Tab-separated table of C-alpha atoms in Angstrom:
chain	number	residue	atom	x	y	z
A	24	UNK	CA	236.826	128.902	149.217
A	25	UNK	CA	234.398	128.346	146.234
A	26	UNK	CA	232.616	130.956	144.067
A	27	UNK	CA	229.489	130.571	146.293
A	28	UNK	CA	231.533	131.241	149.547
A	29	UNK	CA	231.664	127.717	150.782
A	30	UNK	CA	234.613	126.242	152.498
A	31	UNK	CA	235.291	122.657	151.147
A	32	UNK	CA	236.207	119.820	153.533
A	33	UNK	CA	239.613	118.111	153.562
A	34	UNK	CA	238.297	114.865	152.222
A	35	UNK	CA	236.620	116.612	149.320
A	36	UNK	CA	239.740	118.347	148.154
A	37	UNK	CA	241.547	114.953	148.253
A	38	UNK	CA	238.886	113.202	146.368
A	39	UNK	CA	239.051	115.761	143.551
A	40	UNK	CA	242.819	115.755	143.486
A	41	UNK	CA	242.936	111.988	143.064
A	42	UNK	CA	240.176	111.956	140.324
A	43	UNK	CA	242.056	114.366	138.045
A	44	UNK	CA	245.679	113.764	139.268
A	45	UNK	CA	247.682	113.420	135.881
A	46	UNK	CA	250.556	111.748	137.427
A	47	UNK	CA	248.358	108.808	138.934
A	48	UNK	CA	249.068	105.420	137.568
A	49	UNK	CA	246.594	104.035	135.335
A	50	UNK	CA	244.832	101.041	136.998
A	51	UNK	CA	244.049	99.340	133.593
A	52	UNK	CA	240.978	98.318	131.873
A	53	UNK	CA	237.805	97.934	133.899
A	54	UNK	CA	234.388	96.510	133.225
A	55	UNK	CA	232.826	99.737	135.078
A	56	UNK	CA	231.360	102.422	133.324
A	57	UNK	CA	233.950	105.156	132.878
A	58	UNK	CA	232.510	108.073	130.806
A	59	UNK	CA	232.727	111.660	132.120
A	60	UNK	CA	229.176	111.708	133.221
A	61	UNK	CA	229.730	108.562	135.238
A	62	UNK	CA	232.753	110.150	136.860
A	63	UNK	CA	230.721	113.129	137.628
A	64	UNK	CA	227.972	111.115	139.137
A	65	UNK	CA	230.211	109.051	141.317
A	66	UNK	CA	232.002	111.989	142.539
A	67	UNK	CA	228.664	113.829	143.501
A	68	UNK	CA	227.480	110.584	145.220
A	69	UNK	CA	230.563	110.418	147.251
A	70	UNK	CA	230.718	113.999	148.522
A	71	UNK	CA	226.742	114.051	149.404
A	72	UNK	CA	226.173	114.125	153.050
A	73	UNK	CA	223.266	111.682	152.925
A	74	UNK	CA	224.204	109.783	149.845
A	75	UNK	CA	222.188	109.849	146.616
A	76	UNK	CA	219.195	112.109	146.741
A	77	UNK	CA	215.785	110.192	146.474
A	78	UNK	CA	214.184	110.483	142.975
A	79	UNK	CA	212.035	113.329	142.553
A	80	UNK	CA	208.523	112.515	141.286
A	81	UNK	CA	207.150	115.363	139.217
A	82	UNK	CA	203.840	116.931	140.484
A	83	UNK	CA	200.779	116.077	138.475
A	84	UNK	CA	198.591	119.170	137.710
A	85	UNK	CA	194.973	119.050	138.820
A	86	UNK	CA	192.810	118.280	135.743
A	87	UNK	CA	190.815	121.206	134.574
A	88	UNK	CA	187.084	120.858	135.481
A	89	UNK	CA	185.195	119.311	132.870
A	90	UNK	CA	181.903	120.333	131.222
A	91	UNK	CA	178.919	118.199	132.054
A	92	UNK	CA	178.516	115.706	129.329
A	93	UNK	CA	175.068	115.692	128.687
A	94	UNK	CA	173.980	113.473	125.738
A	95	UNK	CA	170.628	114.848	125.225
A	96	UNK	CA	168.173	117.438	126.788
A	97	UNK	CA	164.559	117.121	127.378
A	98	UNK	CA	162.177	114.557	128.827
A	99	UNK	CA	163.290	111.458	126.859
A	100	UNK	CA	166.458	110.402	125.067
A	101	UNK	CA	166.353	110.436	121.030
A	102	UNK	CA	165.384	107.450	119.180
A	103	UNK	CA	168.525	107.212	117.114
A	104	UNK	CA	172.117	106.230	118.303
A	105	UNK	CA	174.442	109.293	119.116
A	106	UNK	CA	177.145	108.115	116.853
A	107	UNK	CA	177.253	107.354	113.164
A	108	UNK	CA	175.972	103.940	111.963
A	109	UNK	CA	176.152	103.916	108.239
A	110	UNK	CA	178.232	105.675	105.492
A	111	UNK	CA	176.619	106.994	102.430
A	112	UNK	CA	176.676	104.781	99.262
A	113	UNK	CA	178.724	105.978	96.263
A	114	UNK	CA	180.204	104.930	93.054
A	115	UNK	CA	183.755	105.577	91.812
A	116	UNK	CA	182.676	108.327	89.394
A	117	UNK	CA	181.283	110.455	92.312
A	118	UNK	CA	183.984	110.447	94.710
A	119	UNK	CA	184.514	114.362	94.045
A	120	UNK	CA	181.041	114.751	95.582
A	121	UNK	CA	181.624	112.977	98.875
A	122	UNK	CA	181.055	115.275	101.927
A	123	UNK	CA	182.398	114.181	105.430
A	124	UNK	CA	180.085	113.402	108.589
A	125	UNK	CA	181.451	116.474	110.343
A	126	UNK	CA	183.226	119.810	109.671
A	127	UNK	CA	184.948	121.979	112.240
A	128	UNK	CA	186.572	125.347	111.966
A	129	UNK	CA	187.512	128.482	113.958
A	130	UNK	CA	189.250	131.775	113.912
A	131	UNK	CA	189.737	134.965	115.845
A	132	UNK	CA	190.014	138.524	114.274
A	133	UNK	CA	189.728	142.000	115.710
A	134	UNK	CA	187.367	141.783	118.798
A	135	UNK	CA	185.672	138.441	118.092
A	136	UNK	CA	186.328	134.812	118.240
A	137	UNK	CA	184.636	132.558	115.588
A	138	UNK	CA	183.349	128.915	115.872
A	139	UNK	CA	181.796	126.923	113.164
A	140	UNK	CA	180.625	123.298	113.204
A	141	UNK	CA	178.498	121.253	110.806
A	142	UNK	CA	177.333	117.757	111.718
A	143	UNK	CA	175.255	115.102	109.908
A	144	UNK	CA	171.904	114.497	111.634
A	145	UNK	CA	171.094	111.469	113.719
A	146	UNK	CA	168.744	110.246	111.024
A	147	UNK	CA	170.923	110.581	108.125
A	148	UNK	CA	173.680	108.808	110.050
A	149	UNK	CA	171.359	105.871	110.644
A	150	UNK	CA	170.046	105.689	107.235
A	151	UNK	CA	173.548	106.178	105.552
A	152	UNK	CA	172.407	109.505	103.898
A	153	UNK	CA	174.954	112.386	103.144
A	154	UNK	CA	174.988	115.612	105.154
A	155	UNK	CA	172.713	118.036	103.461
A	156	UNK	CA	174.157	121.013	105.281
A	157	UNK	CA	177.352	122.599	103.673
A	158	UNK	CA	179.676	125.112	105.389
A	159	UNK	CA	182.201	127.412	104.218
A	160	UNK	CA	184.594	129.768	106.361
A	161	UNK	CA	186.874	131.889	104.289
A	162	UNK	CA	188.832	135.007	104.581
A	163	UNK	CA	189.434	137.482	101.690
A	164	UNK	CA	192.161	140.310	102.125
A	165	UNK	CA	194.662	141.027	104.759
A	166	UNK	CA	195.096	143.337	107.914
A	167	UNK	CA	192.190	145.618	108.863
A	168	UNK	CA	190.542	145.497	105.651
A	169	UNK	CA	190.133	141.686	105.595
A	170	UNK	CA	186.715	140.253	105.300
A	171	UNK	CA	185.565	137.066	106.851
A	172	UNK	CA	182.647	135.180	105.161
A	173	UNK	CA	180.741	132.131	106.719
A	174	UNK	CA	178.193	130.681	104.519
A	175	UNK	CA	175.780	128.025	105.536
A	176	UNK	CA	173.556	126.108	103.147
A	177	UNK	CA	170.926	123.246	103.370
A	178	UNK	CA	169.998	121.246	100.416
A	179	UNK	CA	166.253	120.768	99.584
A	180	UNK	CA	164.948	117.680	101.471
A	181	UNK	CA	164.180	114.303	99.801
A	182	UNK	CA	166.185	115.127	96.727
A	183	UNK	CA	169.098	113.031	95.587
A	184	UNK	CA	171.661	115.795	95.016
A	185	UNK	CA	170.654	118.090	97.808
A	186	UNK	CA	174.432	117.800	99.375
A	187	UNK	CA	175.793	118.890	95.922
A	188	UNK	CA	173.313	121.807	95.668
A	189	UNK	CA	174.246	123.157	99.218
A	190	UNK	CA	177.884	122.958	98.382
A	191	UNK	CA	177.516	124.863	94.982
A	192	UNK	CA	175.485	127.443	96.894
A	193	UNK	CA	178.311	128.085	99.297
A	194	UNK	CA	180.921	127.792	96.657
A	195	UNK	CA	179.261	130.409	94.375
A	196	UNK	CA	178.294	132.919	97.001
A	197	UNK	CA	181.852	132.571	98.339
A	198	UNK	CA	183.338	133.300	94.819
A	199	UNK	CA	180.905	136.341	94.488
A	200	UNK	CA	181.866	137.948	97.736
A	201	UNK	CA	185.413	137.152	97.185
A	202	UNK	CA	185.503	139.026	93.898
A	203	UNK	CA	183.729	142.070	95.649
A	204	UNK	CA	185.502	141.902	98.995
A	205	UNK	CA	187.337	145.179	98.852
A	206	UNK	CA	184.143	147.279	98.155
A	207	UNK	CA	182.057	145.041	100.673
A	208	UNK	CA	184.604	145.596	103.452
A	209	UNK	CA	184.673	149.368	102.872
A	210	UNK	CA	180.939	149.670	102.833
A	211	UNK	CA	180.899	147.567	106.194
A	212	UNK	CA	183.484	149.770	107.901
A	213	UNK	CA	181.658	152.921	106.732
A	214	UNK	CA	178.177	151.751	107.464
A	215	UNK	CA	176.651	152.164	103.853
A	216	UNK	CA	173.434	150.666	104.245
A	217	UNK	CA	172.052	151.026	100.807
A	218	UNK	CA	175.274	149.755	99.007
A	219	UNK	CA	175.259	146.696	101.331
A	220	UNK	CA	171.661	145.696	100.705
A	221	UNK	CA	171.490	146.183	97.081
A	222	UNK	CA	175.039	144.713	96.443
A	223	UNK	CA	174.550	141.571	98.632
A	224	UNK	CA	171.066	141.028	97.173
A	225	UNK	CA	172.459	141.092	93.729
A	226	UNK	CA	175.277	138.779	94.434
A	227	UNK	CA	172.697	136.266	96.116
A	228	UNK	CA	170.540	136.545	93.126
A	229	UNK	CA	173.195	135.582	90.693
A	230	UNK	CA	174.231	132.563	92.851
A	231	UNK	CA	170.702	131.431	92.687
A	232	UNK	CA	170.540	131.926	89.001
A	233	UNK	CA	173.569	129.523	88.779
A	234	UNK	CA	171.810	126.976	90.744
A	235	UNK	CA	168.946	127.220	88.319
A	236	UNK	CA	171.193	126.821	85.396
A	237	UNK	CA	172.866	123.835	87.038
A	238	UNK	CA	169.430	122.172	87.620
A	239	UNK	CA	168.581	122.721	83.949
A	240	UNK	CA	171.824	120.936	83.018
A	241	UNK	CA	171.031	118.092	85.029
A	242	UNK	CA	167.511	117.839	83.618
A	243	UNK	CA	165.930	118.709	87.052
A	244	UNK	CA	163.349	121.339	88.045
A	245	UNK	CA	164.683	124.152	89.799
A	246	UNK	CA	163.233	123.193	93.245
A	247	UNK	CA	164.886	119.701	92.950
A	248	UNK	CA	168.416	121.527	92.858
A	249	UNK	CA	168.329	124.296	95.362
A	250	UNK	CA	169.185	125.264	98.977
A	251	UNK	CA	168.593	127.771	101.550
A	252	UNK	CA	171.532	129.933	101.956
A	253	UNK	CA	172.424	132.096	105.194
A	254	UNK	CA	175.750	134.040	105.400
A	255	UNK	CA	177.871	136.190	108.039
A	256	UNK	CA	180.113	138.997	106.937
A	257	UNK	CA	182.562	139.996	109.633
A	258	UNK	CA	185.266	142.679	109.290
A	259	UNK	CA	188.776	142.025	110.877
A	260	UNK	CA	189.034	145.645	111.851
A	261	UNK	CA	189.104	145.794	115.623
A	262	UNK	CA	187.358	149.200	115.382
A	263	UNK	CA	184.458	147.850	113.429
A	264	UNK	CA	181.694	145.805	115.390
A	265	UNK	CA	179.204	145.666	112.589
A	266	UNK	CA	177.979	142.299	111.898
A	267	UNK	CA	176.210	141.412	108.607
A	268	UNK	CA	173.737	138.901	107.964
A	269	UNK	CA	171.991	137.964	104.686
A	270	UNK	CA	170.549	135.113	102.756
A	271	UNK	CA	167.458	133.251	101.599
A	272	UNK	CA	165.553	130.376	103.162
A	273	UNK	CA	164.901	128.945	106.499
A	274	UNK	CA	167.181	128.795	109.396
A	275	UNK	CA	168.067	130.951	112.649
A	276	UNK	CA	169.753	134.123	113.723
A	277	UNK	CA	170.071	134.357	117.586
A	278	UNK	CA	171.853	136.508	120.089
A	279	UNK	CA	172.751	135.658	123.654
A	280	UNK	CA	172.980	138.737	125.699
A	281	UNK	CA	173.143	138.892	129.387
A	282	UNK	CA	172.326	135.045	129.599
A	283	UNK	CA	168.997	135.530	127.519
A	284	UNK	CA	168.507	134.367	123.853
A	285	UNK	CA	167.141	136.793	121.351
A	286	UNK	CA	165.567	135.818	118.152
A	287	UNK	CA	166.941	138.193	115.463
A	288	UNK	CA	165.455	136.298	112.346
A	289	UNK	CA	164.099	138.987	110.043
A	290	UNK	CA	160.513	138.202	109.616
A	291	UNK	CA	159.396	137.079	106.203
A	292	UNK	CA	156.077	138.848	104.891
A	293	UNK	CA	153.139	136.855	104.283
A	294	UNK	CA	152.591	135.235	100.951
A	295	UNK	CA	149.926	137.587	99.893
A	296	UNK	CA	152.037	140.568	100.582
A	297	UNK	CA	154.853	139.346	97.973
A	298	UNK	CA	152.271	138.050	95.263
A	299	UNK	CA	149.652	140.934	94.965
A	300	UNK	CA	149.429	144.602	95.288
A	301	UNK	CA	151.193	145.251	98.475
A	302	UNK	CA	153.907	147.752	99.152
A	303	UNK	CA	157.327	147.089	98.016
A	304	UNK	CA	159.230	147.410	101.238
A	305	UNK	CA	158.764	145.451	104.395
A	306	UNK	CA	160.260	145.895	107.922
A	307	UNK	CA	159.866	147.243	111.474
A	308	UNK	CA	158.291	150.718	112.010
A	309	UNK	CA	161.427	151.888	113.212
A	310	UNK	CA	164.253	150.786	110.801
A	311	UNK	CA	166.790	152.733	112.910
A	312	UNK	CA	166.502	150.374	115.984
A	313	UNK	CA	166.279	146.763	116.816
A	314	UNK	CA	165.755	144.399	119.777
A	315	UNK	CA	167.040	145.736	123.078
A	316	UNK	CA	167.616	149.296	121.528
A	317	UNK	CA	170.306	148.162	119.002
A	318	UNK	CA	171.413	150.704	116.353
A	319	UNK	CA	170.865	148.704	113.130
A	320	UNK	CA	172.026	149.533	109.730
A	321	UNK	CA	169.089	147.648	108.193
A	322	UNK	CA	166.650	145.131	109.412
A	323	UNK	CA	164.927	143.399	106.523
A	324	UNK	CA	164.943	143.767	102.650
A	325	UNK	CA	162.922	141.297	100.442
A	326	UNK	CA	162.726	140.671	96.744
A	327	UNK	CA	160.591	143.254	94.935
A	328	UNK	CA	157.147	141.581	94.302
A	329	UNK	CA	156.114	141.031	90.882
A	330	UNK	CA	154.190	143.867	89.197
A	331	UNK	CA	150.313	143.508	89.201
A	332	UNK	CA	150.443	144.501	85.341
A	333	UNK	CA	152.778	141.481	84.358
A	334	UNK	CA	151.329	139.290	81.673
A	335	UNK	CA	150.681	135.638	82.191
A	336	UNK	CA	150.096	133.789	85.338
A	337	UNK	CA	152.416	134.346	88.294
A	338	UNK	CA	154.544	131.683	89.462
A	339	UNK	CA	155.055	130.401	93.040
A	340	UNK	CA	156.208	133.484	95.548
A	341	UNK	CA	159.960	133.790	95.528
A	342	UNK	CA	161.797	133.268	98.937
A	343	UNK	CA	162.514	136.629	100.563
A	344	UNK	CA	166.051	138.008	100.569
A	345	UNK	CA	166.727	138.585	104.531
A	346	UNK	CA	169.342	141.145	105.528
A	347	UNK	CA	170.284	142.436	108.845
A	348	UNK	CA	173.357	144.431	110.069
A	349	UNK	CA	173.719	145.051	113.812
A	350	UNK	CA	176.434	146.593	116.011
A	351	UNK	CA	177.645	144.198	118.565
A	352	UNK	CA	178.222	144.632	122.156
A	353	UNK	CA	181.131	143.373	124.266
A	354	UNK	CA	179.874	139.997	125.931
A	355	UNK	CA	177.411	139.335	123.058
A	356	UNK	CA	177.416	135.881	121.354
A	357	UNK	CA	175.910	135.727	117.854
A	358	UNK	CA	174.590	132.395	116.701
A	359	UNK	CA	173.943	131.755	112.858
A	360	UNK	CA	172.490	128.220	112.330
A	361	UNK	CA	170.665	125.976	109.873
A	362	UNK	CA	167.051	124.807	110.377
A	363	UNK	CA	168.380	121.618	112.096
A	364	UNK	CA	169.638	123.603	115.232
A	365	UNK	CA	167.063	126.638	115.015
A	366	UNK	CA	163.965	124.408	115.370
A	367	UNK	CA	165.066	122.685	118.567
A	368	UNK	CA	166.390	125.998	119.965
A	369	UNK	CA	162.995	127.573	119.348
A	370	UNK	CA	160.951	124.466	120.385
A	371	UNK	CA	162.852	123.078	123.391
A	372	UNK	CA	163.591	125.453	126.171
A	373	UNK	CA	165.871	122.970	127.851
A	374	UNK	CA	168.349	123.193	124.932
A	375	UNK	CA	168.242	127.153	125.005
A	376	UNK	CA	168.970	127.090	128.621
A	377	UNK	CA	171.571	124.578	128.534
A	378	UNK	CA	173.552	126.480	125.855
A	379	UNK	CA	173.203	129.716	127.550
A	380	UNK	CA	174.821	128.073	130.695
A	381	UNK	CA	177.582	126.695	128.561
A	382	UNK	CA	178.360	129.680	126.287
A	383	UNK	CA	179.442	132.341	128.920
A	384	UNK	CA	180.551	135.731	127.873
A	385	UNK	CA	184.030	135.366	129.449
A	386	UNK	CA	185.603	133.113	126.950
A	387	UNK	CA	184.656	131.317	123.633
A	388	UNK	CA	184.597	127.464	123.923
A	389	UNK	CA	187.421	125.467	122.151
A	390	UNK	CA	186.540	123.617	119.021
A	391	UNK	CA	186.002	120.486	120.628
A	392	UNK	CA	183.742	121.895	123.219
A	393	UNK	CA	181.739	123.839	120.542
A	394	UNK	CA	181.155	120.687	118.472
A	395	UNK	CA	179.846	118.988	121.599
A	396	UNK	CA	177.627	121.905	122.359
A	397	UNK	CA	176.345	121.908	118.834
A	398	UNK	CA	175.602	117.995	119.067
A	399	UNK	CA	173.329	118.165	122.211
A	400	UNK	CA	170.462	116.010	121.100
A	401	UNK	CA	166.586	116.665	121.476
A	402	UNK	CA	164.023	113.878	120.858
A	403	UNK	CA	162.032	114.701	117.662
A	404	UNK	CA	164.833	116.746	116.119
A	405	UNK	CA	167.252	114.584	114.018
A	406	UNK	CA	168.242	116.727	111.028
A	407	UNK	CA	171.611	118.109	110.149
A	408	UNK	CA	172.895	120.737	112.354
A	409	UNK	CA	175.219	123.507	111.302
A	410	UNK	CA	176.165	126.393	113.712
A	411	UNK	CA	178.268	129.514	113.500
A	412	UNK	CA	179.047	131.190	116.837
A	413	UNK	CA	180.672	134.674	117.187
A	414	UNK	CA	181.958	135.580	120.729
A	415	UNK	CA	182.443	139.315	121.240
A	416	UNK	CA	185.478	140.298	123.479
């Protein structure tokens, strides 16, 4: 009886005895295969009741449902092709300044999943111009005290070095935040509003001071070597759901909650309010709350207006420093983006609706899907697009 309780038949016993009988006479060389595996296969075939078993074809799993492939939204397709046409021209001495057509990144810490993408616009792809948007995603520190910075910058339009200015803006704010990341992480986790606003304002001012100094080195006017800058600070602590936004210049800050988009962009004051005798502070009437009853650590802080007693003519009004810190809820999706995506998101309802349907609160999209979502095209909007999405578990 075998170990499994089966009783072998007589011809099976005889076969195995003849196969391994050491006294059996050698039959001599043969052209047939005679390895141990070959003998085992031969024996198995011989004792099988029905002969060799038919070959099993592995089952092919059903493909996962694909997202609808929508090349564009709106009434008419865009004018430009969807794929890149021309590469930017360069010279051997400027290879360090090259920027790729597309940048894609992602991560997951604490209770959130991060997706980030930056894509050259249809117009720049057609004309062979470099991407003016720059994207930086970086983590400082480890464990619960780690701090994630995402910086998005857009160089000034119609300037030759716009892409270099955007890259410098991201790099310099990244270095400034990195050198102060321990204190910033503590302030975010403790909700120290005053320290965050003043500290980040100071770091941003220093970065723009470097941009102005670089413009002087190149013999350019400050407005010829500058960029809008928008940043997110995210704690890796699972117990901290405070999301901090700060920056200078145009772009967008949105939140998708319960399938509805909310525009969280802090409103800049009117030009007359920052160049005359207006009050120093600006913001909502109730600084302790925001859209949908959120508890905010701060809504808006701007550069202090120049003193009315200052001597000499006033220069052009400075761009306001924007700041917002909000507490995220489970299921929220926070979107930080450059003007290239913010403008069509505000101006084309079909784009907002399509993204709301794709970005469900259940699960963040993969990197490839997020890139495809960022590239949804709208006629009349052909600038670079940079988007940063934060999905709250």
